[in-house]
Amino acid sequence: MNELTRSRVQQRTLWVLAISQIFGTIGVGVAPSIGILLAEEVTSSEAWAGLARTASTLGAALLGLPLGNLAARFGRRFALSGGWWLAALGALLLVPAAQFQMVILLFAGLLLIGSGSAISLQSRFAATDLAADDHKGRSLALIVWVGTIGTVLGPNLGVPGQAIGNATGLHVYAGAFLIAGIAMLLAGLLVFLLMRPDPLLLIRENDRLAGAALPVRQRGSLKRFASELRNNLRARYAVVAILSAQVVMVAIMTMTPIHVTHHGGSVSLVGITISLHILGMYALAPVVGYVADRWGYRFSIGTGLAIFAASLLAGGLHPESMGWIMASLILLGVGWSFINVSGSALFATVISKQERASVQGGVDALSNFCGATAAFAAGPLMAVSSFSALTVVAAIVLLPLAAMTILVPARAGSEN
């Protein structure tokens, strides 16, 4: 495969990923706002609502590794399309869950819709399969960035959901999840029809023809993931960055809708707040990718840590002010973007070729599992303390990453 062919296929792959990401993330974006409010309404119990709030993140954690293995075996096309369709099924199950207040369907639907989060994450890695090492950050960031459209619209699906409800009699949340399901069905269809050739299979075939192919092992994914981290300092640093950012972001974001409504905020205010947060997560991703490629991953991760600190100070010192809470959530999203994009691009650069898809699925699964744990723990913590206390705990979580950013050898954080 010559450079011209590689470049053309990479451009086609980026287009397919970008368009499908827009549709798919519309569905994914509904879970952090309407999904949380639906959990509160259906369960009528803080304990059960806490479990329901974590269900979509837990679903992403449980499905991340199998979807990564599916990509390793059959290519990105089958893994991405299948994941979007599974998430669509989850969204459609939430239609009767909302309409008839069905707890079992609520949990099943939220678990399955988590597949969309896993696939959205895998899509960013798919963008790096054919990218040159000095452009991996920008390629990955592009797919993160285009998701802005969908993930900002998703939390506000209550508005068209209400319009559907007025016309059909559906509950407002049921209408919102119906739109989400259709959007994710379309995302899967786009990938299945248009991602040809498959970038992961193409580069694997190219390595085989060049005599540089390494065997792709299909079993023992967790052991391979652990081995990769044990033997690769740069990969460990990247994973600590990804996990730390995810835990802090999910813990604060999950409890913000509850905090806002407990202080008299409306559903619309919740939607706007989460949308601004998500805008912060994705809108600057191309800038983050350029910074990571130009000045190194450790510099961009350090920038993210500084922004996280500003976010936690704003929310922790002014928890009663909705203006400060909005500012805190925007900064939280920007800080997450710097750390997650940089950590993910570093990880894609340094992992072994033969482990690429399955190990990437492993880090996404671990990230979502940590996020689910954070979401579950955040509810009881805030119930017995306060939103400000939650920001203090979040700051403590960031200390190991801050220490690594300062202390690890420059090669581990700054070279591509």
Coordinates of C-alpha atoms in Angstrom, one line a residue:
M1 CA 0.0 0.0 0.0
N2 CA 1.6 3.2 -1.1
E3 CA 1.3 6.5 0.7
L4 CA -1.3 7.9 -1.8
T5 CA -3.6 4.9 -1.3
R6 CA -3.2 5.1 2.5
S7 CA -4.0 8.8 2.5
R8 CA -7.1 8.3 0.4
V9 CA -8.4 5.5 2.5
Q10 CA -7.7 7.4 5.6
Q11 CA -9.7 10.4 4.3
R12 CA -12.6 8.2 3.4
T13 CA -12.5 6.5 6.8
L14 CA -12.5 9.9 8.6
W15 CA -15.5 11.0 6.6
V16 CA -17.5 7.9 7.5
L17 CA -16.5 8.0 11.1
A18 CA -17.3 11.7 11.3
I19 CA -20.8 11.4 9.8
S20 CA -21.7 8.3 11.8
Q21 CA -20.3 9.9 15.0
I22 CA -22.7 12.8 14.6
F23 CA -25.8 10.6 14.4
G24 CA -24.6 8.1 17.0
T25 CA -23.7 10.7 19.6
I26 CA -27.2 12.2 19.4
G27 CA -28.3 9.0 21.0
V28 CA -25.4 8.7 23.4
G29 CA -26.0 12.3 24.6
V30 CA -29.5 11.6 25.9
A31 CA -28.3 9.3 28.7
P32 CA -26.4 11.9 30.9
S33 CA -29.5 14.2 31.2
I34 CA -32.8 12.6 30.3
G35 CA -31.6 9.1 31.2
I36 CA -30.7 10.3 34.7
L37 CA -34.0 12.1 35.2
L38 CA -35.9 9.0 33.9
A39 CA -34.1 6.9 36.4
E40 CA -35.2 9.2 39.2
E41 CA -38.8 9.1 38.0
V42 CA -39.2 5.4 37.4
T43 CA -37.4 4.1 40.5
S44 CA -38.6 6.7 43.1
S45 CA -35.6 5.6 45.2
E46 CA -32.2 7.2 45.5
A47 CA -30.5 3.8 45.9
W48 CA -32.1 2.4 42.8
A49 CA -31.7 5.7 40.9
G50 CA -28.0 5.5 41.7
L51 CA -27.8 2.1 40.2
A52 CA -29.7 3.2 37.1
R53 CA -27.5 6.3 36.7
T54 CA -24.5 4.0 36.4
A55 CA -26.2 1.5 34.1
S56 CA -25.2 3.1 30.8
T57 CA -21.6 3.6 31.9
L58 CA -21.5 0.1 33.2
G59 CA -22.9 -1.1 29.9
A60 CA -20.0 0.7 28.1
A61 CA -17.5 -1.0 30.4
L62 CA -18.9 -4.5 30.0
L63 CA -19.2 -4.1 26.2
G64 CA -15.9 -2.2 25.5
L65 CA -13.7 -5.3 25.6
P66 CA -16.0 -7.6 23.6
L67 CA -16.4 -4.9 20.9
G68 CA -12.6 -4.4 20.8
N69 CA -12.1 -8.2 20.3
L70 CA -14.8 -8.1 17.6
A71 CA -12.8 -5.4 15.8
A72 CA -9.6 -7.4 16.3
R73 CA -11.1 -10.4 14.7
F74 CA -13.5 -9.0 12.0
G75 CA -12.4 -5.4 11.6
R76 CA -13.7 -2.0 12.6
R77 CA -16.7 -2.1 10.3
F78 CA -18.5 -5.0 12.0
A79 CA -17.6 -3.8 15.5
L80 CA -18.7 -0.2 15.0
S81 CA -21.9 -1.0 13.1
G82 CA -22.9 -3.8 15.5
G83 CA -22.2 -1.5 18.5
W84 CA -24.4 1.3 17.3
W85 CA -27.2 -1.1 16.5
L86 CA -27.0 -2.6 20.0
A87 CA -27.2 0.9 21.5
A88 CA -30.2 1.6 19.3
L89 CA -31.9 -1.4 20.7
G90 CA -31.2 -0.1 24.2
A91 CA -32.7 3.3 23.3
L92 CA -35.9 1.7 21.9
L93 CA -36.3 -0.4 25.0
L94 CA -36.3 2.9 27.0
V95 CA -39.4 4.0 25.1
P96 CA -41.8 1.6 26.8
A97 CA -39.7 1.9 30.0
A98 CA -40.5 5.6 30.1
Q99 CA -44.1 5.2 28.9
F100 CA -45.1 2.5 31.3
Q101 CA -42.6 3.1 34.2
M102 CA -41.0 -0.3 33.7
V103 CA -37.9 -0.8 36.0
I104 CA -36.5 -3.9 34.2
L105 CA -36.7 -2.3 30.8
L106 CA -35.1 0.8 32.3
F107 CA -32.0 -1.0 33.4
A108 CA -31.8 -3.2 30.3
G109 CA -32.1 -0.2 28.0
L110 CA -29.5 1.9 29.8
L111 CA -27.1 -1.0 29.9
L112 CA -27.4 -1.5 26.1
I113 CA -27.3 2.2 25.3
G114 CA -23.9 2.1 26.9
S115 CA -22.7 0.3 23.8
G116 CA -23.0 3.7 22.0
S117 CA -20.5 5.2 24.5
A118 CA -18.1 2.3 23.9
I119 CA -18.4 2.6 20.1
S120 CA -18.0 6.3 20.2
L121 CA -14.7 5.8 22.0
Q122 CA -13.6 3.0 19.6
S123 CA -14.3 5.3 16.7
R124 CA -11.6 7.7 17.9
F125 CA -9.1 4.9 17.9
A126 CA -10.3 3.8 14.4
A127 CA -9.3 7.2 13.2
T128 CA -5.7 6.5 14.1
D129 CA -5.3 3.1 12.3
L130 CA -4.0 4.6 9.1
A131 CA -2.8 7.9 10.5
A132 CA 0.9 8.8 10.5
D133 CA 2.4 9.0 14.1
D134 CA 2.7 12.8 14.0
H135 CA -0.9 13.2 13.0
K136 CA -2.6 10.7 15.3
G137 CA -3.6 13.4 17.8
R138 CA -5.3 15.4 15.1
S139 CA -7.0 12.5 13.5
L140 CA -8.3 11.3 16.8
A141 CA -9.3 14.8 17.9
L142 CA -11.3 15.3 14.7
I143 CA -13.6 12.4 15.5
V144 CA -14.0 13.6 19.1
W145 CA -14.8 17.1 17.8
V146 CA -17.5 16.2 15.3
G147 CA -19.3 14.4 18.1
T148 CA -20.0 17.8 19.5
I149 CA -23.0 18.2 17.3
G150 CA -24.7 15.0 18.5
T151 CA -23.7 15.2 22.1
V152 CA -24.9 18.8 22.4
L153 CA -28.2 18.0 20.8
G154 CA -28.7 14.7 22.7
P155 CA -29.3 16.2 26.2
N156 CA -32.0 18.5 24.7
L157 CA -34.0 15.8 23.0
G158 CA -36.7 16.6 25.6
V159 CA -37.9 19.4 23.4
P160 CA -38.6 17.4 20.2
G161 CA -39.7 14.5 22.6
Q162 CA -42.4 16.8 23.9
A163 CA -43.5 17.6 20.4
I164 CA -43.8 13.9 19.6
G165 CA -45.6 13.4 22.9
N166 CA -48.1 16.1 22.0
A167 CA -48.8 14.4 18.7
T168 CA -48.8 10.8 19.7
G169 CA -49.5 10.7 23.5
L170 CA -46.0 9.4 24.3
H171 CA -44.3 10.4 27.5
V172 CA -41.7 13.2 26.8
Y173 CA -38.9 10.9 27.7
A174 CA -40.2 8.1 25.5
G175 CA -40.3 10.5 22.6
A176 CA -36.7 11.5 23.3
F177 CA -35.4 7.9 23.4
L178 CA -37.3 7.1 20.2
I179 CA -35.4 9.8 18.4
A180 CA -32.1 8.6 19.9
G181 CA -32.8 5.0 18.8
I182 CA -33.4 6.0 15.2
A183 CA -30.3 8.2 15.1
M184 CA -28.1 5.3 16.3
L185 CA -29.7 2.9 13.8
L186 CA -28.6 5.3 11.1
A187 CA -25.1 5.6 12.5
G188 CA -24.7 1.8 12.3
L189 CA -26.1 1.6 8.8
L190 CA -23.6 4.3 7.6
V191 CA -20.6 2.5 8.9
F192 CA -21.8 -0.9 7.6
L193 CA -22.4 0.4 4.1
L194 CA -19.6 2.9 3.7
M195 CA -16.5 1.8 5.7
R196 CA -14.9 -0.1 2.8
P197 CA -12.1 -0.9 2.9
D198 CA -11.8 -1.5 6.6
P199 CA -8.8 0.5 7.9
L200 CA -7.7 -2.1 10.5
L201 CA -7.9 -5.0 8.1
L202 CA -6.2 -3.0 5.4
I203 CA -3.2 -2.1 7.5
R204 CA -3.0 -5.7 8.8
E205 CA -3.0 -7.0 5.2
N206 CA -0.4 -4.5 4.2
D207 CA 1.9 -5.6 7.1
R208 CA 1.3 -9.3 6.0
L209 CA 2.3 -8.5 2.4
A210 CA 5.4 -6.6 3.6
G211 CA 6.4 -9.5 5.8
A212 CA 6.0 -7.5 8.9
A213 CA 2.7 -9.0 10.1
L214 CA 2.5 -10.2 13.7
P215 CA 0.0 -12.7 14.9
V216 CA -3.3 -11.3 16.3
R217 CA -4.1 -13.3 19.5
Q218 CA -7.8 -13.7 20.1
R219 CA -7.7 -15.0 23.7
G220 CA -6.5 -13.8 27.0
S221 CA -7.4 -10.1 26.3
L222 CA -7.2 -9.0 30.0
K223 CA -3.8 -10.7 30.4
R224 CA -2.6 -9.0 27.2
F225 CA -3.9 -5.6 28.4
A226 CA -2.2 -6.1 31.8
S227 CA 1.1 -7.2 30.1
E228 CA 1.0 -4.1 27.8
L229 CA 0.8 -1.8 30.8
R230 CA 3.3 -3.7 32.9
N231 CA 6.0 -3.5 30.2
N232 CA 5.2 -0.1 28.7
L233 CA 5.8 3.0 30.8
R234 CA 4.3 5.3 28.2
A235 CA 1.2 3.2 28.0
R236 CA 0.8 3.3 31.8
Y237 CA 1.0 7.0 31.8
A238 CA -1.6 7.3 29.1
V239 CA -4.0 5.0 30.9
V240 CA -3.6 6.8 34.2
A241 CA -4.5 10.0 32.3
I242 CA -7.6 8.5 30.6
L243 CA -8.9 6.9 33.8
S244 CA -8.3 10.0 36.0
A245 CA -10.1 12.3 33.6
Q246 CA -13.0 9.9 33.2
V247 CA -13.5 9.4 37.0
V248 CA -13.5 13.1 37.8
M249 CA -15.6 14.1 34.8
V250 CA -18.3 11.4 35.3
A251 CA -18.6 12.0 39.1
I252 CA -19.2 15.7 38.8
M253 CA -21.3 15.5 35.6
T254 CA -23.6 12.7 37.0
M255 CA -24.5 14.6 40.1
T256 CA -24.9 18.1 38.5
P257 CA -28.4 17.5 37.2
I258 CA -29.5 16.4 40.7
H259 CA -27.7 19.3 42.3
V260 CA -29.3 21.8 39.8
T261 CA -32.9 20.4 40.3
H262 CA -32.5 20.3 44.1
H263 CA -31.8 24.0 43.9
G264 CA -34.9 24.8 41.8
G265 CA -33.5 24.4 38.3
S266 CA -35.7 23.2 35.5
V267 CA -35.3 20.3 33.1
S268 CA -34.5 22.9 30.4
L269 CA -31.7 24.3 32.7
V270 CA -30.3 20.8 33.2
G271 CA -30.3 20.3 29.5
I272 CA -28.5 23.6 28.8
T273 CA -25.9 22.9 31.5
I274 CA -25.1 19.5 30.3
S275 CA -25.0 20.7 26.7
L276 CA -22.5 23.4 27.6
H277 CA -20.4 20.8 29.5
I278 CA -20.4 18.5 26.5
L279 CA -19.6 21.5 24.2
G280 CA -16.5 22.0 26.4
M281 CA -15.6 18.3 26.1
Y282 CA -15.6 18.3 22.3
A283 CA -15.5 21.8 20.8
L284 CA -11.8 22.4 21.3
A285 CA -10.7 18.8 20.4
P286 CA -8.9 19.9 17.2
V287 CA -6.9 22.4 19.2
V288 CA -6.0 19.8 21.7
G289 CA -4.9 17.4 19.0
Y290 CA -2.7 20.1 17.4
V291 CA -1.2 21.0 20.8
A292 CA -0.5 17.3 21.6
D293 CA 1.2 16.7 18.2
R294 CA 3.1 20.0 18.3
W295 CA 4.2 20.3 22.0
G296 CA 3.8 16.8 23.3
Y297 CA 1.4 14.8 25.3
R298 CA 2.8 15.7 28.7
F299 CA 2.3 19.4 28.1
S300 CA -1.3 19.0 26.9
I301 CA -2.1 16.7 29.9
G302 CA -0.6 19.3 32.3
T303 CA -2.8 21.9 30.7
G304 CA -5.8 19.7 31.2
L305 CA -4.9 19.3 34.9
A306 CA -4.7 23.1 35.4
I307 CA -8.2 23.5 33.7
F308 CA -9.6 20.8 35.9
A309 CA -8.3 22.6 39.0
A310 CA -10.1 25.8 37.9
S311 CA -13.3 23.9 37.3
L312 CA -13.3 22.2 40.7
L313 CA -12.5 25.5 42.4
A314 CA -15.4 27.3 40.7
G315 CA -17.9 24.6 41.5
G316 CA -16.6 23.9 45.0
L317 CA -16.5 27.5 46.1
H318 CA -19.8 28.6 44.6
P319 CA -22.2 25.6 44.7
E320 CA -25.3 27.7 45.1
S321 CA -24.7 29.8 42.0
M322 CA -26.1 28.3 38.8
G323 CA -23.8 30.6 36.8
W324 CA -20.7 29.3 38.5
I325 CA -21.9 25.7 38.2
M326 CA -22.3 26.2 34.4
A327 CA -18.8 27.7 34.2
S328 CA -17.5 24.8 36.3
L329 CA -19.1 22.3 34.0
I330 CA -17.7 24.0 30.9
L331 CA -14.2 24.0 32.3
L332 CA -14.7 20.4 33.4
G333 CA -15.4 19.4 29.8
V334 CA -12.4 21.3 28.5
G335 CA -10.1 19.8 31.0
W336 CA -11.4 16.3 30.2
S337 CA -10.8 17.0 26.5
F338 CA -7.1 18.0 27.0
I339 CA -6.4 14.9 29.1
N340 CA -8.5 12.3 27.4
V341 CA -7.6 13.3 23.8
S342 CA -3.9 13.5 24.7
G343 CA -3.9 10.3 26.7
S344 CA -5.8 8.4 24.0
A345 CA -3.5 9.6 21.2
L346 CA -0.4 8.7 23.2
F347 CA -1.9 5.2 23.9
A348 CA -2.7 4.7 20.2
T349 CA 0.9 5.6 19.4
V350 CA 2.8 3.4 21.8
I351 CA 0.8 0.1 22.0
S352 CA 1.9 -2.9 20.1
K353 CA 0.5 -3.4 16.6
Q354 CA -0.7 -6.9 17.2
E355 CA -2.6 -5.9 20.3
R356 CA -4.1 -2.7 18.9
A357 CA -7.9 -3.2 18.7
S358 CA -8.3 -5.5 21.7
V359 CA -6.1 -3.6 24.0
Q360 CA -7.8 -0.3 23.0
G361 CA -11.1 -2.0 23.8
G362 CA -9.6 -2.9 27.2
V363 CA -8.6 0.6 28.1
D364 CA -12.1 1.9 27.0
A365 CA -13.7 -0.9 29.2
L366 CA -11.6 0.0 32.2
S367 CA -12.3 3.7 31.6
N368 CA -16.1 3.1 31.6
F369 CA -15.9 0.8 34.6
C370 CA -14.1 3.4 36.6
G371 CA -16.6 6.0 35.4
A372 CA -19.5 3.7 36.5
T373 CA -17.9 3.3 39.9
A374 CA -17.5 7.0 40.2
A375 CA -21.1 7.7 39.2
F376 CA -22.4 5.2 41.7
A377 CA -20.2 6.5 44.5
A378 CA -20.9 10.1 43.8
G379 CA -24.6 9.9 44.8
P380 CA -24.1 8.6 48.4
L381 CA -21.1 10.9 48.9
M382 CA -23.1 14.0 47.9
A383 CA -26.1 12.8 50.0
V384 CA -24.0 12.6 53.2
S385 CA -21.9 15.7 52.4
S386 CA -22.3 18.3 49.7
F387 CA -21.5 19.1 46.1
S388 CA -18.4 21.0 47.4
A389 CA -17.2 17.9 49.2
L390 CA -17.5 16.0 45.9
T391 CA -15.2 18.5 44.2
V392 CA -12.6 18.0 46.9
V393 CA -12.6 14.2 46.4
A394 CA -12.3 14.8 42.7
A395 CA -9.2 16.9 43.2
I396 CA -7.6 14.2 45.3
V397 CA -8.2 11.7 42.5
L398 CA -6.1 13.9 40.2
L399 CA -3.0 13.9 42.4
P400 CA -1.4 10.7 41.1
L401 CA -1.7 11.9 37.5
A402 CA -0.2 15.3 38.5
A403 CA 2.7 13.5 40.2
M404 CA 3.3 11.3 37.1
T405 CA 3.2 14.4 34.8
I406 CA 5.9 16.0 36.9
L407 CA 8.0 13.0 37.7
V408 CA 8.0 10.5 34.8
P409 CA 10.8 10.8 32.2
A410 CA 10.2 13.4 29.5
R411 CA 10.1 10.6 26.9
A412 CA 7.0 9.1 28.6
G413 CA 5.0 12.2 28.2
S414 CA 6.3 14.4 25.5
E415 CA 7.5 12.4 22.6
N416 CA 5.2 11.0 20.0

